[in-house]
GROMACS .gro file of C-alpha atoms in nm:
model
  377
    1MET     CA    1   4.344  -1.634   0.256
    2TYR     CA    2   4.009  -1.487   0.454
    3ARG     CA    3   3.964  -1.775   0.690
    4GLN     CA    4   4.237  -1.658   0.879
    5PHE     CA    5   4.200  -1.381   1.217
    6PRO     CA    6   4.065  -1.126   1.205
    7LEU     CA    7   3.818  -1.250   0.924
    8SER     CA    8   3.733  -1.552   0.993
    9ARG     CA    9   3.405  -1.488   1.165
   10ILE     CA   10   3.269  -1.282   0.831
   11ASN     CA   11   3.420  -1.529   0.615
   12GLY     CA   12   3.113  -1.662   0.385
   13LYS     CA   13   2.906  -1.402   0.492
   14VAL     CA   14   2.987  -1.089   0.295
   15SER     CA   15   3.093  -1.056  -0.061
   16GLN     CA   16   3.453  -1.148  -0.169
   17HIS     CA   17   3.517  -0.772  -0.246
   18CYS     CA   18   3.458  -0.703   0.127
   19LEU     CA   19   3.688  -0.947   0.209
   20LYS     CA   20   3.926  -0.815  -0.013
   21VAL     CA   21   3.903  -0.451   0.114
   22LEU     CA   22   3.904  -0.509   0.472
   23ASP     CA   23   4.225  -0.733   0.402
   24ASN     CA   24   4.351  -0.441   0.273
   25GLU     CA   25   4.268  -0.195   0.581
   26THR     CA   26   4.399  -0.496   0.799
   27LYS     CA   27   4.776  -0.443   0.611
   28ARG     CA   28   4.764  -0.085   0.630
   29MET     CA   29   4.654  -0.120   0.992
   30ARG     CA   30   5.008  -0.288   1.056
   31ASP     CA   31   5.162  -0.030   0.830
   32LEU     CA   32   5.064   0.255   1.088
   33SER     CA   33   5.215   0.035   1.378
   34TYR     CA   34   5.172   0.206   1.719
   35GLN     CA   35   4.999   0.529   1.570
   36VAL     CA   36   4.714   0.342   1.434
   37HIS     CA   37   4.459   0.564   1.654
   38GLU     CA   38   4.622   0.880   1.579
   39ARG     CA   39   4.675   0.839   1.187
   40CYS     CA   40   4.426   0.616   1.112
   41GLY     CA   41   4.146   0.880   0.981
   42CYS     CA   42   3.895   0.620   1.017
   43ALA     CA   43   3.762   0.685   0.658
   44MET     CA   44   3.663   0.318   0.532
   45ARG     CA   45   3.378   0.319   0.870
   46VAL     CA   46   3.228   0.620   0.739
   47THR     CA   47   3.308   0.611   0.345
   48HIS     CA   48   3.208   0.227   0.278
   49GLY     CA   49   3.040   0.169   0.600
   50LEU     CA   50   3.313  -0.105   0.714
   51PRO     CA   51   3.551  -0.121   1.034
   52CYS     CA   52   3.836   0.100   0.969
   53ALA     CA   53   4.193   0.020   1.082
   54CYS     CA   54   4.184   0.139   1.445
   55GLN     CA   55   3.883  -0.058   1.479
   56ILE     CA   56   4.050  -0.354   1.335
   57HIS     CA   57   4.337  -0.345   1.581
   58ASP     CA   58   4.126  -0.289   1.866
   59SER     CA   59   3.966  -0.635   1.791
   60ILE     CA   60   4.289  -0.811   1.740
   61VAL     CA   61   4.381  -0.697   2.095
   62ALA     CA   62   4.088  -0.835   2.227
   63GLN     CA   63   4.118  -1.118   2.040
   64LYS     CA   64   3.768  -1.120   1.912
   65GLY     CA   65   3.805  -1.087   1.527
   66LEU     CA   66   3.520  -0.906   1.305
   67TYR     CA   67   3.134  -0.954   1.374
   68SER     CA   68   2.905  -0.909   1.045
   69SER     CA   69   2.724  -0.673   1.316
   70GLN     CA   70   3.016  -0.426   1.220
   71ILE     CA   71   2.940  -0.465   0.838
   72HIS     CA   72   2.698  -0.213   0.627
   73SER     CA   73   2.425  -0.407   0.506
   74PHE     CA   74   2.541  -0.373   0.160
   75TRP     CA   75   2.800  -0.603   0.186
   76LYS     CA   76   2.600  -0.866   0.331
   77THR     CA   77   2.334  -0.864   0.053
   78LEU     CA   78   2.311  -1.115  -0.240
   79VAL     CA   79   2.112  -1.022  -0.548
   80ILE     CA   80   2.118  -1.283  -0.881
   81GLY     CA   81   1.950  -1.207  -1.154
   82ASP     CA   82   1.711  -0.905  -1.268
   83GLY     CA   83   1.429  -0.755  -1.099
   84VAL     CA   84   1.550  -0.940  -0.748
   85ASN     CA   85   1.471  -0.630  -0.504
   86ILE     CA   86   1.444  -0.833  -0.145
   87PRO     CA   87   1.793  -0.848  -0.003
   88GLU     CA   88   1.924  -1.158   0.186
   89VAL     CA   89   2.136  -1.015   0.495
   90VAL     CA   90   2.290  -1.208   0.744
   91ASN     CA   91   2.137  -1.239   1.059
   92ASP     CA   92   2.347  -1.162   1.318
   93SER     CA   93   2.175  -1.372   1.610
   94THR     CA   94   2.268  -1.672   1.436
   95GLU     CA   95   2.599  -1.583   1.444
   96GLU     CA   96   2.615  -1.434   1.792
   97ALA     CA   97   2.457  -1.799   1.908
   98ALA     CA   98   2.703  -2.066   1.763
   99HIS     CA   99   2.989  -1.819   1.880
  100PHE     CA  100   2.811  -1.890   2.198
  101ARG     CA  101   2.803  -2.265   2.185
  102SER     CA  102   3.150  -2.300   2.088
  103LEU     CA  103   3.224  -2.084   2.422
  104ILE     CA  104   2.988  -2.343   2.615
  105ASP     CA  105   3.156  -2.619   2.469
  106GLU     CA  106   3.517  -2.504   2.550
  107VAL     CA  107   3.375  -2.446   2.901
  108MET     CA  108   3.266  -2.753   2.910
  109GLU     CA  109   3.582  -2.937   2.847
  110SER     CA  110   3.779  -2.737   3.124
  111ASP     CA  111   3.936  -2.776   3.472
  112PRO     CA  112   3.589  -2.812   3.715
  113ALA     CA  113   3.708  -2.502   3.872
  114VAL     CA  114   3.677  -2.264   3.548
  115ARG     CA  115   3.352  -2.464   3.523
  116ARG     CA  116   3.216  -2.317   3.822
  117ASN     CA  117   3.396  -1.973   3.798
  118VAL     CA  118   3.207  -1.930   3.467
  119THR     CA  119   2.867  -2.040   3.588
  120ARG     CA  120   2.879  -1.796   3.867
  121ILE     CA  121   2.926  -1.513   3.600
  122ILE     CA  122   2.673  -1.638   3.434
  123GLU     CA  123   2.403  -1.675   3.690
  124GLU     CA  124   2.509  -1.309   3.815
  125GLU     CA  125   2.408  -1.155   3.477
  126LEU     CA  126   2.107  -1.364   3.462
  127HIS     CA  127   1.998  -1.329   3.782
  128PRO     CA  128   2.157  -1.051   3.953
  129ASP     CA  129   1.874  -1.054   4.228
  130HIS     CA  130   2.001  -1.360   4.358
  131SER     CA  131   2.333  -1.221   4.446
  132HIS     CA  132   2.271  -0.979   4.753
  133LEU     CA  133   2.414  -1.226   5.010
  134GLU     CA  134   2.506  -1.103   5.334
  135GLU     CA  135   2.770  -1.194   5.574
  136PRO     CA  136   2.703  -1.480   5.831
  137HIS     CA  137   2.661  -1.326   6.183
  138ILE     CA  138   2.995  -1.403   6.342
  139ASN     CA  139   2.943  -1.672   6.632
  140LEU     CA  140   3.169  -1.514   6.949
  141ASN     CA  141   3.101  -1.852   7.188
  142THR     CA  142   3.304  -2.066   7.055
  143ARG     CA  143   3.442  -2.384   7.173
  144GLY     CA  144   3.789  -2.597   7.078
  145ARG     CA  145   4.102  -2.474   6.947
  146PRO     CA  146   4.189  -2.134   6.986
  147LYS     CA  147   4.135  -1.879   6.705
  148LYS     CA  148   4.502  -1.878   6.486
  149ASN     CA  149   4.620  -1.519   6.407
  150ASP     CA  150   4.826  -1.582   6.089
  151THR     CA  151   4.790  -1.317   5.879
  152ARG     CA  152   4.897  -1.521   5.593
  153ARG     CA  153   4.584  -1.600   5.328
  154ASP     CA  154   4.541  -1.887   5.137
  155ARG     CA  155   4.618  -1.863   4.745
  156SER     CA  156   4.306  -1.762   4.497
  157TYR     CA  157   4.218  -2.006   4.224
  158PHE     CA  158   4.404  -1.806   3.992
  159GLU     CA  159   4.762  -1.846   4.197
  160HIS     CA  160   4.686  -2.179   4.243
  161VAL     CA  161   4.629  -2.232   3.853
  162ASN     CA  162   4.989  -2.039   3.805
  163ARG     CA  163   5.145  -2.218   4.041
  164GLN     CA  164   5.055  -2.566   3.933
  165HIS     CA  165   5.113  -2.415   3.522
  166THR     CA  166   5.489  -2.367   3.678
  167GLN     CA  167   5.499  -2.715   3.869
  168ARG     CA  168   5.330  -2.954   3.634
  169SER     CA  169   5.491  -3.311   3.761
  170GLY     CA  170   5.703  -3.222   3.999
  171ASP     CA  171   5.897  -2.960   3.814
  172PRO     CA  172   6.095  -2.660   3.995
  173GLU     CA  173   6.013  -2.339   3.959
  174PRO     CA  174   6.173  -2.183   3.638
  175ASP     CA  175   6.480  -1.940   3.702
  176PRO     CA  176   6.364  -1.557   3.615
  177SER     CA  177   6.740  -1.528   3.562
  178ASP     CA  178   6.718  -1.767   3.247
  179ILE     CA  179   6.528  -1.684   2.966
  180SER     CA  180   6.521  -2.019   2.799
  181GLN     CA  181   6.303  -2.099   3.063
  182CYS     CA  182   6.008  -1.860   2.966
  183ARG     CA  183   5.705  -2.037   2.887
  184TYR     CA  184   5.635  -1.725   2.640
  185LEU     CA  185   5.992  -1.738   2.460
  186ASN     CA  186   5.808  -1.793   2.121
  187LEU     CA  187   5.626  -1.469   2.165
  188LEU     CA  188   5.882  -1.225   2.229
  189PRO     CA  189   6.081  -1.068   1.965
  190ALA     CA  190   6.375  -1.273   1.860
  191PRO     CA  191   6.610  -0.997   1.815
  192MET     CA  192   6.555  -0.880   2.135
  193LEU     CA  193   6.655  -1.230   2.330
  194PRO     CA  194   6.993  -1.179   2.373
  195TYR     CA  195   6.947  -0.844   2.598
  196ILE     CA  196   6.660  -0.993   2.848
  197SER     CA  197   6.863  -1.019   3.190
  198SER     CA  198   6.548  -1.187   3.345
  199TRP     CA  199   6.180  -1.198   3.305
  200LYS     CA  200   5.840  -1.261   3.564
  201ASP     CA  201   5.548  -1.409   3.529
  202VAL     CA  202   5.296  -1.270   3.679
  203ILE     CA  203   4.936  -1.419   3.848
  204GLY     CA  204   4.714  -1.416   3.498
  205ASP     CA  205   4.361  -1.324   3.670
  206GLY     CA  206   4.298  -0.990   3.429
  207ASN     CA  207   4.496  -0.733   3.717
  208CYS     CA  208   4.825  -0.871   3.499
  209GLY     CA  209   4.915  -0.527   3.339
  210PHE     CA  210   4.880  -0.362   3.681
  211ARG     CA  211   5.066  -0.681   3.887
  212CYS     CA  212   5.374  -0.579   3.632
  213VAL     CA  213   5.361  -0.246   3.779
  214ALA     CA  214   5.323  -0.357   4.099
  215ASP     CA  215   5.595  -0.601   4.130
  216PHE     CA  216   5.854  -0.367   3.982
  217PHE     CA  217   5.745  -0.033   4.161
  218PHE     CA  218   5.628  -0.155   4.477
  219GLY     CA  219   5.801  -0.467   4.505
  220ASP     CA  220   5.476  -0.677   4.564
  221GLN     CA  221   5.259  -0.751   4.268
  222ASN     CA  222   4.967  -0.856   4.499
  223GLN     CA  223   4.949  -0.438   4.555
  224TRP     CA  224   4.784  -0.396   4.186
  225PHE     CA  225   4.503  -0.212   4.341
  226ASP     CA  226   4.720   0.025   4.448
  227ALA     CA  227   4.920   0.042   4.122
  228ARG     CA  228   4.552   0.118   3.942
  229GLU     CA  229   4.454   0.373   4.190
  230THR     CA  230   4.809   0.566   4.155
  231ILE     CA  231   4.764   0.557   3.747
  232ALA     CA  232   4.389   0.647   3.753
  233ASN     CA  233   4.469   0.974   4.016
  234GLU     CA  234   4.771   1.088   3.821
  235ILE     CA  235   4.529   1.078   3.484
  236ALA     CA  236   4.278   1.246   3.695
  237GLY     CA  237   4.472   1.517   3.845
  238HIS     CA  238   4.631   1.649   3.486
  239ARG     CA  239   4.292   1.621   3.283
  240ASP     CA  240   4.417   1.853   3.029
  241LEU     CA  241   4.756   1.643   2.951
  242TYR     CA  242   4.578   1.319   2.901
  243GLU     CA  243   4.285   1.444   2.681
  244ARG     CA  244   4.576   1.499   2.435
  245ILE     CA  245   4.614   1.082   2.450
  246TYR     CA  246   4.293   0.962   2.556
  247GLY     CA  247   4.065   1.217   2.332
  248LEU     CA  248   3.849   1.453   2.413
  249GLY     CA  249   3.519   1.303   2.599
  250ARG     CA  250   3.725   0.968   2.681
  251LEU     CA  251   3.976   1.058   2.967
  252TRP     CA  252   3.736   0.945   3.251
  253MET     CA  253   3.620   0.642   3.064
  254ASN     CA  254   3.954   0.555   3.087
  255VAL     CA  255   3.955   0.660   3.438
  256GLU     CA  256   3.679   0.410   3.532
  257ARG     CA  257   3.830   0.156   3.368
  258ILE     CA  258   4.170   0.156   3.511
  259ARG     CA  259   3.945   0.186   3.862
  260TRP     CA  260   3.876  -0.182   3.981
  261ASP     CA  261   3.893  -0.349   4.363
  262GLY     CA  262   3.675  -0.646   4.244
  263GLY     CA  263   3.971  -0.920   4.227
  264ALA     CA  264   3.950  -1.109   3.913
  265VAL     CA  265   3.824  -0.926   3.619
  266GLY     CA  266   3.689  -0.914   3.264
  267GLU     CA  267   3.827  -0.737   2.946
  268ARG     CA  268   3.678  -0.408   3.073
  269HIS     CA  269   3.883  -0.341   3.311
  270ARG     CA  270   4.244  -0.510   3.164
  271MET     CA  271   4.535  -0.280   3.105
  272VAL     CA  272   4.454  -0.311   2.684
  273THR     CA  273   4.612   0.003   2.532
  274ILE     CA  274   4.924   0.156   2.527
  275GLN     CA  275   4.776   0.483   2.615
  276TYR     CA  276   4.776   0.359   2.952
  277LEU     CA  277   5.148   0.355   2.961
  278PHE     CA  278   5.186   0.738   2.964
  279PRO     CA  279   5.067   0.769   3.319
  280ILE     CA  280   5.270   0.513   3.412
  281ALA     CA  281   5.578   0.672   3.282
  282THR     CA  282   5.519   0.998   3.388
  283TRP     CA  283   5.384   0.939   3.791
  284PHE     CA  284   5.719   0.695   3.847
  285ASN     CA  285   5.953   0.914   3.591
  286ALA     CA  286   6.074   0.637   3.379
  287ARG     CA  287   6.098   0.530   3.082
  288VAL     CA  288   5.830   0.224   2.969
  289ILE     CA  289   5.935  -0.013   2.737
  290CYS     CA  290   5.666  -0.229   2.569
  291LEU     CA  291   5.760  -0.535   2.351
  292GLY     CA  292   5.540  -0.752   2.166
  293VAL     CA  293   5.523  -0.894   1.809
  294GLY     CA  294   5.276  -0.853   1.555
  295LEU     CA  295   5.055  -1.138   1.360
  296VAL     CA  296   5.327  -1.202   1.157
  297PRO     CA  297   5.698  -1.227   1.278
  298THR     CA  298   5.851  -0.965   1.066
  299CYS     CA  299   5.591  -0.684   1.262
  300TYR     CA  300   5.733  -0.597   1.570
  301TYR     CA  301   5.412  -0.428   1.733
  302PRO     CA  302   5.350  -0.334   1.972
  303CYS     CA  303   5.721  -0.278   2.078
  304ILE     CA  304   5.720   0.123   2.159
  305THR     CA  305   5.938   0.326   2.421
  306ILE     CA  306   5.774   0.553   2.652
  307LEU     CA  307   5.893   0.891   2.811
  308PRO     CA  308   5.755   1.084   3.125
  309LEU     CA  309   5.501   1.361   2.942
  310ARG     CA  310   5.567   1.591   3.231
  311ALA     CA  311   5.863   1.625   3.456
  312ARG     CA  312   5.893   1.775   3.843
  313ASN     CA  313   6.130   2.041   3.936
  314GLY     CA  314   6.540   1.967   3.921
  315VAL     CA  315   6.452   1.594   3.737
  316ARG     CA  316   6.634   1.591   3.395
  317SER     CA  317   6.584   1.248   3.277
  318PRO     CA  318   6.399   0.910   3.395
  319THR     CA  319   6.574   0.739   3.679
  320ARG     CA  320   6.399   0.373   3.585
  321GLU     CA  321   6.372   0.197   3.327
  322PHE     CA  322   6.077  -0.017   3.311
  323VAL     CA  323   6.017  -0.315   3.055
  324ILE     CA  324   5.682  -0.503   2.999
  325ALA     CA  325   5.564  -0.753   2.731
  326THR     CA  326   5.249  -0.853   2.595
  327VAL     CA  327   5.192  -1.189   2.527
  328GLY     CA  328   4.909  -1.412   2.440
  329GLY     CA  329   4.709  -1.126   2.343
  330SER     CA  330   4.570  -1.050   2.664
  331HIS     CA  331   4.864  -1.140   2.914
  332PHE     CA  332   5.157  -0.933   3.049
  333ILE     CA  333   5.484  -1.037   3.179
  334ARG     CA  334   5.757  -0.790   3.328
  335LEU     CA  335   6.118  -0.840   3.183
  336ASP     CA  336   6.453  -0.651   3.290
  337LEU     CA  337   6.723  -0.554   3.017
  338VAL     CA  338   7.051  -0.523   3.001
  339PRO     CA  339   7.210  -0.196   3.013
  340ASP     CA  340   7.231   0.029   2.708
  341SER     CA  341   7.005  -0.242   2.499
  342PRO     CA  342   6.831  -0.176   2.213
  343LEU     CA  343   6.532   0.074   2.242
  344PRO     CA  344   6.256   0.037   2.057
  345PRO     CA  345   6.086   0.376   1.854
  346ILE     CA  346   5.971   0.679   2.086
  347ALA     CA  347   5.592   0.686   2.094
  348GLY     CA  348   5.441   0.962   1.806
  349TRP     CA  349   5.206   1.044   2.116
  350TRP     CA  350   5.487   1.188   2.305
  351THR     CA  351   5.689   1.386   2.055
  352GLU     CA  352   5.350   1.585   2.015
  353HIS     CA  353   5.185   1.616   2.401
  354HIS     CA  354   5.486   1.624   2.599
  355GLU     CA  355   5.542   1.907   2.816
  356ASP     CA  356   5.867   2.184   2.768
  357SER     CA  357   6.006   2.052   3.090
  358VAL     CA  358   6.045   1.660   2.902
  359ASN     CA  359   6.160   1.868   2.598
  360GLY     CA  360   6.456   1.675   2.398
  361TRP     CA  361   6.496   1.412   2.644
  362ASP     CA  362   6.456   1.183   2.324
  363GLN     CA  363   6.776   1.293   2.223
  364ALA     CA  364   6.984   1.110   2.480
  365TYR     CA  365   6.882   0.790   2.368
  366GLN     CA  366   6.959   0.803   2.015
  367LEU     CA  367   7.234   0.532   1.969
  368ARG     CA  368   7.002   0.291   2.147
  369ARG     CA  369   6.761   0.384   1.884
  370ASP     CA  370   7.011   0.339   1.612
  371MET     CA  371   7.075  -0.041   1.791
  372TRP     CA  372   6.718  -0.086   1.746
  373ASP     CA  373   6.709   0.006   1.391
  374ALA     CA  374   6.968  -0.175   1.274
  375LEU     CA  375   6.880  -0.511   1.465
  376VAL     CA  376   6.478  -0.537   1.329
  377ARG     CA  377   6.610  -0.415   0.980
   0.00000   0.00000   0.00000
């Protein structure tokens, strides 16, 4: 039972009772659903020195699992017999080294382009002084063919990979109006499949969440940078409002996490939290629906609906419906739903922190909410 994610890494390195306590805390995390961060209380972390529900949630979202470094040494101490005073504590560095070697083996078996990319990242981390390269001087006295003024660019590595994934063996690109052709079909909530009218898979370069935003609101997923800046500026421009969502002292950390213009990104700058959807709903005056399935088929998490936190003068309701789905733990795709489809629960943060200008907006969707409750019951 304890060999399963997220306890697999600490199985055999902490006591059986510790594993049982963490297993119960994981079940509590699922019961708290989308309100895990605001209702966790973090008592387990304070009283037992163990990861609490919200920490377990974050480790699952990041697909890392739990590490022994997160466990107090009390739970890693083995004492047998009387008079044994020297505890044997698991060496965290050994665990990290084993994990790193497993990643190296995985990279070595990957595509050569992936190996080159990972090699570059590691080299930049270990030898930052080697990366200060200057642009070459332009030779204006050229001969031969005239300069081509075509503004079209070559596809990036991630675009090639994404295209190859959809066109292996000469297969045509999947029809976005046919949900049965979606490669992530088994990762979407099964009761919602009849209500999905179309889908779109964006490039999986770490910007995928923001690409979905850009594709829907700007009509071009390659404007992901503009989507990031729009969201970051919305948060920075209404600090008092968004501090209620992100927590005191955490607002600017999230703004800096959203702002990124360096191309493909790692975990630090990905869209990984539901809180990012609040400024999207507010700035674009949209109903934002996030669909996903938890670790077990009956756990429809993080299926949630987010409404604007405030309204501009004269606006009485959201004007658009933006649907995003979490698939595979770290990738997002965009969906379209048929009119008047079931609506997942409205975020508790919206109920608690919205401004008076949007009072009662949730009441307009009671029928759709009832449909959802009947669907997943």
